[in-house]
Amino acid sequence: MKRLFCPWRIKYINAEKPKGCIFCTKPKENRDKENLILLRGKYNFVMLNLYPYNNGHLMIVPYKHTNDINLLESKELEEMMFLLQICVSALKEVMSPHGFNIGMNIGEVAGAGIAEHLHLHVVPRWNGDTNYMFVVGDTKVIPEDLETTYDKLFPVIHKIYAKSAKN
């Protein structure tokens, strides 16, 4: 068996896990870049996933703390879909993906990592983005660091949001 050493992961493993819901606490802090928050709407915000499936993996998160989609009001759902359009447009402009996976994992059994708070995943995909490392080694290679991805997406997502909000 071959081993892949990832010494940077020990920091996460040994770190004290945050108490409470990160989707509730992070937007209350005044540290959007550090918290990977790219855009704030009235009812939802957009952030990079700290543990992405692919580069540019975004999440659209309602400010309302709920794990029941039926408890979101029409205005919250409408803005979520509006922000989805903004995210897809920004990712297309910045990263030129060949497609997207978009969806929610509702409940722990469905794969939700943070099951107590709904969030919509937007995952850009490219032809061949799954390679031997994933298939044989159960390891995903993410070629770009989060800070670089954030810096590329931030101005574009705000430009598209400002243009779209006028319409």
mmCIF file with all atom_site columns, C-alpha atoms in Angstrom:
data_model
loop_
_atom_site.group_PDB
_atom_site.id
_atom_site.type_symbol
_atom_site.label_atom_id
_atom_site.label_alt_id
_atom_site.label_comp_id
_atom_site.label_asym_id
_atom_site.label_entity_id
_atom_site.label_seq_id
_atom_site.pdbx_PDB_ins_code
_atom_site.Cartn_x
_atom_site.Cartn_y
_atom_site.Cartn_z
_atom_site.occupancy
_atom_site.B_iso_or_equiv
_atom_site.pdbx_formal_charge
_atom_site.auth_seq_id
_atom_site.auth_comp_id
_atom_site.auth_asym_id
_atom_site.auth_atom_id
_atom_site.pdbx_PDB_model_num
ATOM 1   C CA . MET A 1 1   ? 0.000   0.000  0.000   1.00 0.00 ? 1   MET A CA 1
ATOM 2   C CA . LYS A 1 2   ? 1.271   3.454  -0.907  1.00 0.00 ? 2   LYS A CA 1
ATOM 3   C CA . ARG A 1 3   ? 0.826   6.335  1.469   1.00 0.00 ? 3   ARG A CA 1
ATOM 4   C CA . LEU A 1 4   ? 0.231   9.960  0.693   1.00 0.00 ? 4   LEU A CA 1
ATOM 5   C CA . PHE A 1 5   ? 1.494   12.233 3.435   1.00 0.00 ? 5   PHE A CA 1
ATOM 6   C CA . CYS A 1 6   ? -0.438  15.444 4.049   1.00 0.00 ? 6   CYS A CA 1
ATOM 7   C CA . PRO A 1 7   ? 1.265   17.077 7.041   1.00 0.00 ? 7   PRO A CA 1
ATOM 8   C CA . TRP A 1 8   ? -0.901  20.217 6.803   1.00 0.00 ? 8   TRP A CA 1
ATOM 9   C CA . ARG A 1 9   ? -3.986  18.137 7.764   1.00 0.00 ? 9   ARG A CA 1
ATOM 10  C CA . ILE A 1 10  ? -2.693  17.608 11.329  1.00 0.00 ? 10  ILE A CA 1
ATOM 11  C CA . LYS A 1 11  ? -3.535  21.244 12.104  1.00 0.00 ? 11  LYS A CA 1
ATOM 12  C CA . TYR A 1 12  ? -7.194  20.539 11.282  1.00 0.00 ? 12  TYR A CA 1
ATOM 13  C CA . ILE A 1 13  ? -7.196  17.182 13.065  1.00 0.00 ? 13  ILE A CA 1
ATOM 14  C CA . ASN A 1 14  ? -5.730  18.614 16.277  1.00 0.00 ? 14  ASN A CA 1
ATOM 15  C CA . ALA A 1 15  ? -7.682  21.871 16.206  1.00 0.00 ? 15  ALA A CA 1
ATOM 16  C CA . GLU A 1 16  ? -10.541 22.426 18.580  1.00 0.00 ? 16  GLU A CA 1
ATOM 17  C CA . LYS A 1 17  ? -13.755 22.085 16.612  1.00 0.00 ? 17  LYS A CA 1
ATOM 18  C CA . PRO A 1 18  ? -15.899 25.217 16.615  1.00 0.00 ? 18  PRO A CA 1
ATOM 19  C CA . LYS A 1 19  ? -18.932 25.222 18.858  1.00 0.00 ? 19  LYS A CA 1
ATOM 20  C CA . GLY A 1 20  ? -22.230 26.148 17.323  1.00 0.00 ? 20  GLY A CA 1
ATOM 21  C CA . CYS A 1 21  ? -23.153 26.425 13.680  1.00 0.00 ? 21  CYS A CA 1
ATOM 22  C CA . ILE A 1 22  ? -20.432 27.878 11.457  1.00 0.00 ? 22  ILE A CA 1
ATOM 23  C CA . PHE A 1 23  ? -23.086 29.022 8.990   1.00 0.00 ? 23  PHE A CA 1
ATOM 24  C CA . CYS A 1 24  ? -24.559 31.172 11.767  1.00 0.00 ? 24  CYS A CA 1
ATOM 25  C CA . THR A 1 25  ? -21.340 32.402 13.408  1.00 0.00 ? 25  THR A CA 1
ATOM 26  C CA . LYS A 1 26  ? -19.155 33.163 10.366  1.00 0.00 ? 26  LYS A CA 1
ATOM 27  C CA . PRO A 1 27  ? -21.469 35.785 8.794   1.00 0.00 ? 27  PRO A CA 1
ATOM 28  C CA . LYS A 1 28  ? -21.645 37.621 12.143  1.00 0.00 ? 28  LYS A CA 1
ATOM 29  C CA . GLU A 1 29  ? -17.878 38.108 12.174  1.00 0.00 ? 29  GLU A CA 1
ATOM 30  C CA . ASN A 1 30  ? -16.303 40.982 10.273  1.00 0.00 ? 30  ASN A CA 1
ATOM 31  C CA . ARG A 1 31  ? -13.754 38.730 8.532   1.00 0.00 ? 31  ARG A CA 1
ATOM 32  C CA . ASP A 1 32  ? -15.310 37.771 5.204   1.00 0.00 ? 32  ASP A CA 1
ATOM 33  C CA . LYS A 1 33  ? -12.068 36.925 3.399   1.00 0.00 ? 33  LYS A CA 1
ATOM 34  C CA . GLU A 1 34  ? -10.753 34.818 6.276   1.00 0.00 ? 34  GLU A CA 1
ATOM 35  C CA . ASN A 1 35  ? -14.152 33.084 6.506   1.00 0.00 ? 35  ASN A CA 1
ATOM 36  C CA . LEU A 1 36  ? -14.246 32.624 2.707   1.00 0.00 ? 36  LEU A CA 1
ATOM 37  C CA . ILE A 1 37  ? -17.486 34.631 2.358   1.00 0.00 ? 37  ILE A CA 1
ATOM 38  C CA . LEU A 1 38  ? -17.568 35.973 -1.194  1.00 0.00 ? 38  LEU A CA 1
ATOM 39  C CA . LEU A 1 39  ? -20.931 37.717 -1.318  1.00 0.00 ? 39  LEU A CA 1
ATOM 40  C CA . ARG A 1 40  ? -23.712 38.738 1.057   1.00 0.00 ? 40  ARG A CA 1
ATOM 41  C CA . GLY A 1 41  ? -27.319 38.954 -0.018  1.00 0.00 ? 41  GLY A CA 1
ATOM 42  C CA . LYS A 1 42  ? -30.305 39.988 2.071   1.00 0.00 ? 42  LYS A CA 1
ATOM 43  C CA . TYR A 1 43  ? -31.355 36.408 2.963   1.00 0.00 ? 43  TYR A CA 1
ATOM 44  C CA . ASN A 1 44  ? -28.380 34.273 1.875   1.00 0.00 ? 44  ASN A CA 1
ATOM 45  C CA . PHE A 1 45  ? -24.621 34.474 1.528   1.00 0.00 ? 45  PHE A CA 1
ATOM 46  C CA . VAL A 1 46  ? -22.085 32.782 -0.757  1.00 0.00 ? 46  VAL A CA 1
ATOM 47  C CA . MET A 1 47  ? -18.894 31.205 0.503   1.00 0.00 ? 47  MET A CA 1
ATOM 48  C CA . LEU A 1 48  ? -16.143 28.907 -0.681  1.00 0.00 ? 48  LEU A CA 1
ATOM 49  C CA . ASN A 1 49  ? -16.219 25.413 0.764   1.00 0.00 ? 49  ASN A CA 1
ATOM 50  C CA . LEU A 1 50  ? -13.255 24.942 3.120   1.00 0.00 ? 50  LEU A CA 1
ATOM 51  C CA . TYR A 1 51  ? -13.062 21.265 2.075   1.00 0.00 ? 51  TYR A CA 1
ATOM 52  C CA . PRO A 1 52  ? -13.950 21.465 -1.630  1.00 0.00 ? 52  PRO A CA 1
ATOM 53  C CA . TYR A 1 53  ? -14.768 18.635 -4.007  1.00 0.00 ? 53  TYR A CA 1
ATOM 54  C CA . ASN A 1 54  ? -13.174 20.771 -6.751  1.00 0.00 ? 54  ASN A CA 1
ATOM 55  C CA . ASN A 1 55  ? -11.626 24.214 -7.088  1.00 0.00 ? 55  ASN A CA 1
ATOM 56  C CA . GLY A 1 56  ? -14.341 26.855 -6.988  1.00 0.00 ? 56  GLY A CA 1
ATOM 57  C CA . HIS A 1 57  ? -16.724 24.737 -4.879  1.00 0.00 ? 57  HIS A CA 1
ATOM 58  C CA . LEU A 1 58  ? -19.194 27.322 -3.570  1.00 0.00 ? 58  LEU A CA 1
ATOM 59  C CA . MET A 1 59  ? -22.038 27.136 -1.084  1.00 0.00 ? 59  MET A CA 1
ATOM 60  C CA . ILE A 1 60  ? -25.103 29.355 -0.965  1.00 0.00 ? 60  ILE A CA 1
ATOM 61  C CA . VAL A 1 61  ? -26.314 29.499 2.618   1.00 0.00 ? 61  VAL A CA 1
ATOM 62  C CA . PRO A 1 62  ? -29.472 31.060 4.057   1.00 0.00 ? 62  PRO A CA 1
ATOM 63  C CA . TYR A 1 63  ? -28.938 33.235 7.126   1.00 0.00 ? 63  TYR A CA 1
ATOM 64  C CA . LYS A 1 64  ? -31.921 31.463 8.672   1.00 0.00 ? 64  LYS A CA 1
ATOM 65  C CA . HIS A 1 65  ? -30.764 28.522 10.782  1.00 0.00 ? 65  HIS A CA 1
ATOM 66  C CA . THR A 1 66  ? -32.843 25.582 9.605   1.00 0.00 ? 66  THR A CA 1
ATOM 67  C CA . ASN A 1 67  ? -32.391 22.112 8.199   1.00 0.00 ? 67  ASN A CA 1
ATOM 68  C CA . ASP A 1 68  ? -35.923 22.042 6.771   1.00 0.00 ? 68  ASP A CA 1
ATOM 69  C CA . ILE A 1 69  ? -36.286 23.469 3.276   1.00 0.00 ? 69  ILE A CA 1
ATOM 70  C CA . ASN A 1 70  ? -40.017 23.898 3.893   1.00 0.00 ? 70  ASN A CA 1
ATOM 71  C CA . LEU A 1 71  ? -39.216 26.530 6.535   1.00 0.00 ? 71  LEU A CA 1
ATOM 72  C CA . LEU A 1 72  ? -37.561 28.847 4.016   1.00 0.00 ? 72  LEU A CA 1
ATOM 73  C CA . GLU A 1 73  ? -39.846 31.599 2.776   1.00 0.00 ? 73  GLU A CA 1
ATOM 74  C CA . SER A 1 74  ? -40.360 32.312 -0.918  1.00 0.00 ? 74  SER A CA 1
ATOM 75  C CA . LYS A 1 75  ? -38.152 35.419 -0.759  1.00 0.00 ? 75  LYS A CA 1
ATOM 76  C CA . GLU A 1 76  ? -35.299 33.358 0.727   1.00 0.00 ? 76  GLU A CA 1
ATOM 77  C CA . LEU A 1 77  ? -35.636 30.649 -1.915  1.00 0.00 ? 77  LEU A CA 1
ATOM 78  C CA . GLU A 1 78  ? -35.931 33.219 -4.709  1.00 0.00 ? 78  GLU A CA 1
ATOM 79  C CA . GLU A 1 79  ? -32.737 34.953 -3.635  1.00 0.00 ? 79  GLU A CA 1
ATOM 80  C CA . MET A 1 80  ? -30.969 31.588 -3.317  1.00 0.00 ? 80  MET A CA 1
ATOM 81  C CA . MET A 1 81  ? -31.762 30.842 -6.963  1.00 0.00 ? 81  MET A CA 1
ATOM 82  C CA . PHE A 1 82  ? -30.726 34.369 -7.993  1.00 0.00 ? 82  PHE A CA 1
ATOM 83  C CA . LEU A 1 83  ? -27.386 33.873 -6.216  1.00 0.00 ? 83  LEU A CA 1
ATOM 84  C CA . LEU A 1 84  ? -27.060 30.484 -7.911  1.00 0.00 ? 84  LEU A CA 1
ATOM 85  C CA . GLN A 1 85  ? -27.237 32.253 -11.289 1.00 0.00 ? 85  GLN A CA 1
ATOM 86  C CA . ILE A 1 86  ? -24.592 34.746 -10.118 1.00 0.00 ? 86  ILE A CA 1
ATOM 87  C CA . CYS A 1 87  ? -22.320 31.918 -8.901  1.00 0.00 ? 87  CYS A CA 1
ATOM 88  C CA . VAL A 1 88  ? -22.608 29.917 -12.112 1.00 0.00 ? 88  VAL A CA 1
ATOM 89  C CA . SER A 1 89  ? -21.896 33.028 -14.208 1.00 0.00 ? 89  SER A CA 1
ATOM 90  C CA . ALA A 1 90  ? -18.868 33.980 -12.095 1.00 0.00 ? 90  ALA A CA 1
ATOM 91  C CA . LEU A 1 91  ? -17.455 30.450 -12.128 1.00 0.00 ? 91  LEU A CA 1
ATOM 92  C CA . LYS A 1 92  ? -17.900 30.253 -15.915 1.00 0.00 ? 92  LYS A CA 1
ATOM 93  C CA . GLU A 1 93  ? -16.072 33.557 -16.386 1.00 0.00 ? 93  GLU A CA 1
ATOM 94  C CA . VAL A 1 94  ? -13.212 32.820 -13.993 1.00 0.00 ? 94  VAL A CA 1
ATOM 95  C CA . MET A 1 95  ? -12.702 29.066 -14.264 1.00 0.00 ? 95  MET A CA 1
ATOM 96  C CA . SER A 1 96  ? -14.346 27.930 -17.543 1.00 0.00 ? 96  SER A CA 1
ATOM 97  C CA . PRO A 1 97  ? -15.781 24.651 -16.215 1.00 0.00 ? 97  PRO A CA 1
ATOM 98  C CA . HIS A 1 98  ? -17.377 22.146 -18.576 1.00 0.00 ? 98  HIS A CA 1
ATOM 99  C CA . GLY A 1 99  ? -20.356 21.600 -16.265 1.00 0.00 ? 99  GLY A CA 1
ATOM 100 C CA . PHE A 1 100 ? -21.662 21.805 -12.692 1.00 0.00 ? 100 PHE A CA 1
ATOM 101 C CA . ASN A 1 101 ? -23.011 19.674 -9.885  1.00 0.00 ? 101 ASN A CA 1
ATOM 102 C CA . ILE A 1 102 ? -25.609 21.704 -7.985  1.00 0.00 ? 102 ILE A CA 1
ATOM 103 C CA . GLY A 1 103 ? -27.608 20.446 -5.022  1.00 0.00 ? 103 GLY A CA 1
ATOM 104 C CA . MET A 1 104 ? -28.288 20.000 -1.333  1.00 0.00 ? 104 MET A CA 1
ATOM 105 C CA . ASN A 1 105 ? -27.570 17.125 0.987   1.00 0.00 ? 105 ASN A CA 1
ATOM 106 C CA . ILE A 1 106 ? -30.435 17.321 3.463   1.00 0.00 ? 106 ILE A CA 1
ATOM 107 C CA . GLY A 1 107 ? -29.775 15.286 6.585   1.00 0.00 ? 107 GLY A CA 1
ATOM 108 C CA . GLU A 1 108 ? -26.677 13.479 7.786   1.00 0.00 ? 108 GLU A CA 1
ATOM 109 C CA . VAL A 1 109 ? -27.748 10.232 6.109   1.00 0.00 ? 109 VAL A CA 1
ATOM 110 C CA . ALA A 1 110 ? -27.818 12.116 2.780   1.00 0.00 ? 110 ALA A CA 1
ATOM 111 C CA . GLY A 1 111 ? -24.209 13.216 3.239   1.00 0.00 ? 111 GLY A CA 1
ATOM 112 C CA . ALA A 1 112 ? -24.657 16.637 4.824   1.00 0.00 ? 112 ALA A CA 1
ATOM 113 C CA . GLY A 1 113 ? -21.448 17.551 6.642   1.00 0.00 ? 113 GLY A CA 1
ATOM 114 C CA . ILE A 1 114 ? -23.317 20.281 8.521   1.00 0.00 ? 114 ILE A CA 1
ATOM 115 C CA . ALA A 1 115 ? -26.739 18.707 8.769   1.00 0.00 ? 115 ALA A CA 1
ATOM 116 C CA . GLU A 1 116 ? -28.302 21.328 11.040  1.00 0.00 ? 116 GLU A CA 1
ATOM 117 C CA . HIS A 1 117 ? -28.146 24.165 8.479   1.00 0.00 ? 117 HIS A CA 1
ATOM 118 C CA . LEU A 1 118 ? -29.236 23.966 4.816   1.00 0.00 ? 118 LEU A CA 1
ATOM 119 C CA . HIS A 1 119 ? -26.749 24.966 2.142   1.00 0.00 ? 119 HIS A CA 1
ATOM 120 C CA . LEU A 1 120 ? -26.728 24.684 -1.629  1.00 0.00 ? 120 LEU A CA 1
ATOM 121 C CA . HIS A 1 121 ? -23.531 23.319 -3.215  1.00 0.00 ? 121 HIS A CA 1
ATOM 122 C CA . VAL A 1 122 ? -22.266 24.673 -6.547  1.00 0.00 ? 122 VAL A CA 1
ATOM 123 C CA . VAL A 1 123 ? -19.417 22.474 -7.783  1.00 0.00 ? 123 VAL A CA 1
ATOM 124 C CA . PRO A 1 124 ? -17.713 23.271 -11.089 1.00 0.00 ? 124 PRO A CA 1
ATOM 125 C CA . ARG A 1 125 ? -16.671 20.204 -13.103 1.00 0.00 ? 125 ARG A CA 1
ATOM 126 C CA . TRP A 1 126 ? -14.179 19.656 -15.896 1.00 0.00 ? 126 TRP A CA 1
ATOM 127 C CA . ASN A 1 127 ? -13.727 16.760 -18.281 1.00 0.00 ? 127 ASN A CA 1
ATOM 128 C CA . GLY A 1 128 ? -11.158 14.494 -16.635 1.00 0.00 ? 128 GLY A CA 1
ATOM 129 C CA . ASP A 1 129 ? -11.317 16.130 -13.196 1.00 0.00 ? 129 ASP A CA 1
ATOM 130 C CA . THR A 1 130 ? -11.471 12.679 -11.638 1.00 0.00 ? 130 THR A CA 1
ATOM 131 C CA . ASN A 1 131 ? -8.151  10.919 -12.115 1.00 0.00 ? 131 ASN A CA 1
ATOM 132 C CA . TYR A 1 132 ? -6.248  7.922  -10.832 1.00 0.00 ? 132 TYR A CA 1
ATOM 133 C CA . MET A 1 133 ? -5.569  9.571  -7.449  1.00 0.00 ? 133 MET A CA 1
ATOM 134 C CA . PHE A 1 134 ? -9.287  9.633  -6.732  1.00 0.00 ? 134 PHE A CA 1
ATOM 135 C CA . VAL A 1 135 ? -10.100 6.229  -8.193  1.00 0.00 ? 135 VAL A CA 1
ATOM 136 C CA . VAL A 1 136 ? -7.104  4.268  -6.872  1.00 0.00 ? 136 VAL A CA 1
ATOM 137 C CA . GLY A 1 137 ? -5.916  6.289  -3.912  1.00 0.00 ? 137 GLY A CA 1
ATOM 138 C CA . ASP A 1 138 ? -9.227  7.657  -2.604  1.00 0.00 ? 138 ASP A CA 1
ATOM 139 C CA . THR A 1 139 ? -7.493  11.069 -2.710  1.00 0.00 ? 139 THR A CA 1
ATOM 140 C CA . LYS A 1 140 ? -8.710  14.239 -4.408  1.00 0.00 ? 140 LYS A CA 1
ATOM 141 C CA . VAL A 1 141 ? -6.121  16.656 -5.787  1.00 0.00 ? 141 VAL A CA 1
ATOM 142 C CA . ILE A 1 142 ? -7.141  20.322 -5.512  1.00 0.00 ? 142 ILE A CA 1
ATOM 143 C CA . PRO A 1 143 ? -4.581  22.239 -7.597  1.00 0.00 ? 143 PRO A CA 1
ATOM 144 C CA . GLU A 1 144 ? -5.324  25.793 -6.402  1.00 0.00 ? 144 GLU A CA 1
ATOM 145 C CA . ASP A 1 145 ? -5.332  27.104 -2.835  1.00 0.00 ? 145 ASP A CA 1
ATOM 146 C CA . LEU A 1 146 ? -8.493  28.700 -1.442  1.00 0.00 ? 146 LEU A CA 1
ATOM 147 C CA . GLU A 1 147 ? -7.004  32.194 -1.084  1.00 0.00 ? 147 GLU A CA 1
ATOM 148 C CA . THR A 1 148 ? -6.090  32.315 -4.782  1.00 0.00 ? 148 THR A CA 1
ATOM 149 C CA . THR A 1 149 ? -9.540  31.052 -5.796  1.00 0.00 ? 149 THR A CA 1
ATOM 150 C CA . TYR A 1 150 ? -11.162 33.627 -3.476  1.00 0.00 ? 150 TYR A CA 1
ATOM 151 C CA . ASP A 1 151 ? -9.100  36.473 -4.942  1.00 0.00 ? 151 ASP A CA 1
ATOM 152 C CA . LYS A 1 152 ? -10.037 35.449 -8.495  1.00 0.00 ? 152 LYS A CA 1
ATOM 153 C CA . LEU A 1 153 ? -13.760 35.031 -7.803  1.00 0.00 ? 153 LEU A CA 1
ATOM 154 C CA . PHE A 1 154 ? -14.394 37.991 -5.469  1.00 0.00 ? 154 PHE A CA 1
ATOM 155 C CA . PRO A 1 155 ? -14.245 40.860 -7.988  1.00 0.00 ? 155 PRO A CA 1
ATOM 156 C CA . VAL A 1 156 ? -16.078 38.925 -10.688 1.00 0.00 ? 156 VAL A CA 1
ATOM 157 C CA . ILE A 1 157 ? -18.920 37.740 -8.468  1.00 0.00 ? 157 ILE A CA 1
ATOM 158 C CA . HIS A 1 158 ? -19.422 41.312 -7.201  1.00 0.00 ? 158 HIS A CA 1
ATOM 159 C CA . LYS A 1 159 ? -19.351 42.734 -10.733 1.00 0.00 ? 159 LYS A CA 1
ATOM 160 C CA . ILE A 1 160 ? -21.985 40.250 -11.924 1.00 0.00 ? 160 ILE A CA 1
ATOM 161 C CA . TYR A 1 161 ? -24.098 40.752 -8.774  1.00 0.00 ? 161 TYR A CA 1
ATOM 162 C CA . ALA A 1 162 ? -24.070 44.553 -9.168  1.00 0.00 ? 162 ALA A CA 1
ATOM 163 C CA . LYS A 1 163 ? -25.017 44.297 -12.857 1.00 0.00 ? 163 LYS A CA 1
ATOM 164 C CA . SER A 1 164 ? -27.766 41.715 -12.183 1.00 0.00 ? 164 SER A CA 1
ATOM 165 C CA . ALA A 1 165 ? -29.205 43.572 -9.191  1.00 0.00 ? 165 ALA A CA 1
ATOM 166 C CA . LYS A 1 166 ? -29.913 46.582 -11.409 1.00 0.00 ? 166 LYS A CA 1
ATOM 167 C CA . ASN A 1 167 ? -32.166 44.496 -13.672 1.00 0.00 ? 167 ASN A CA 1
#
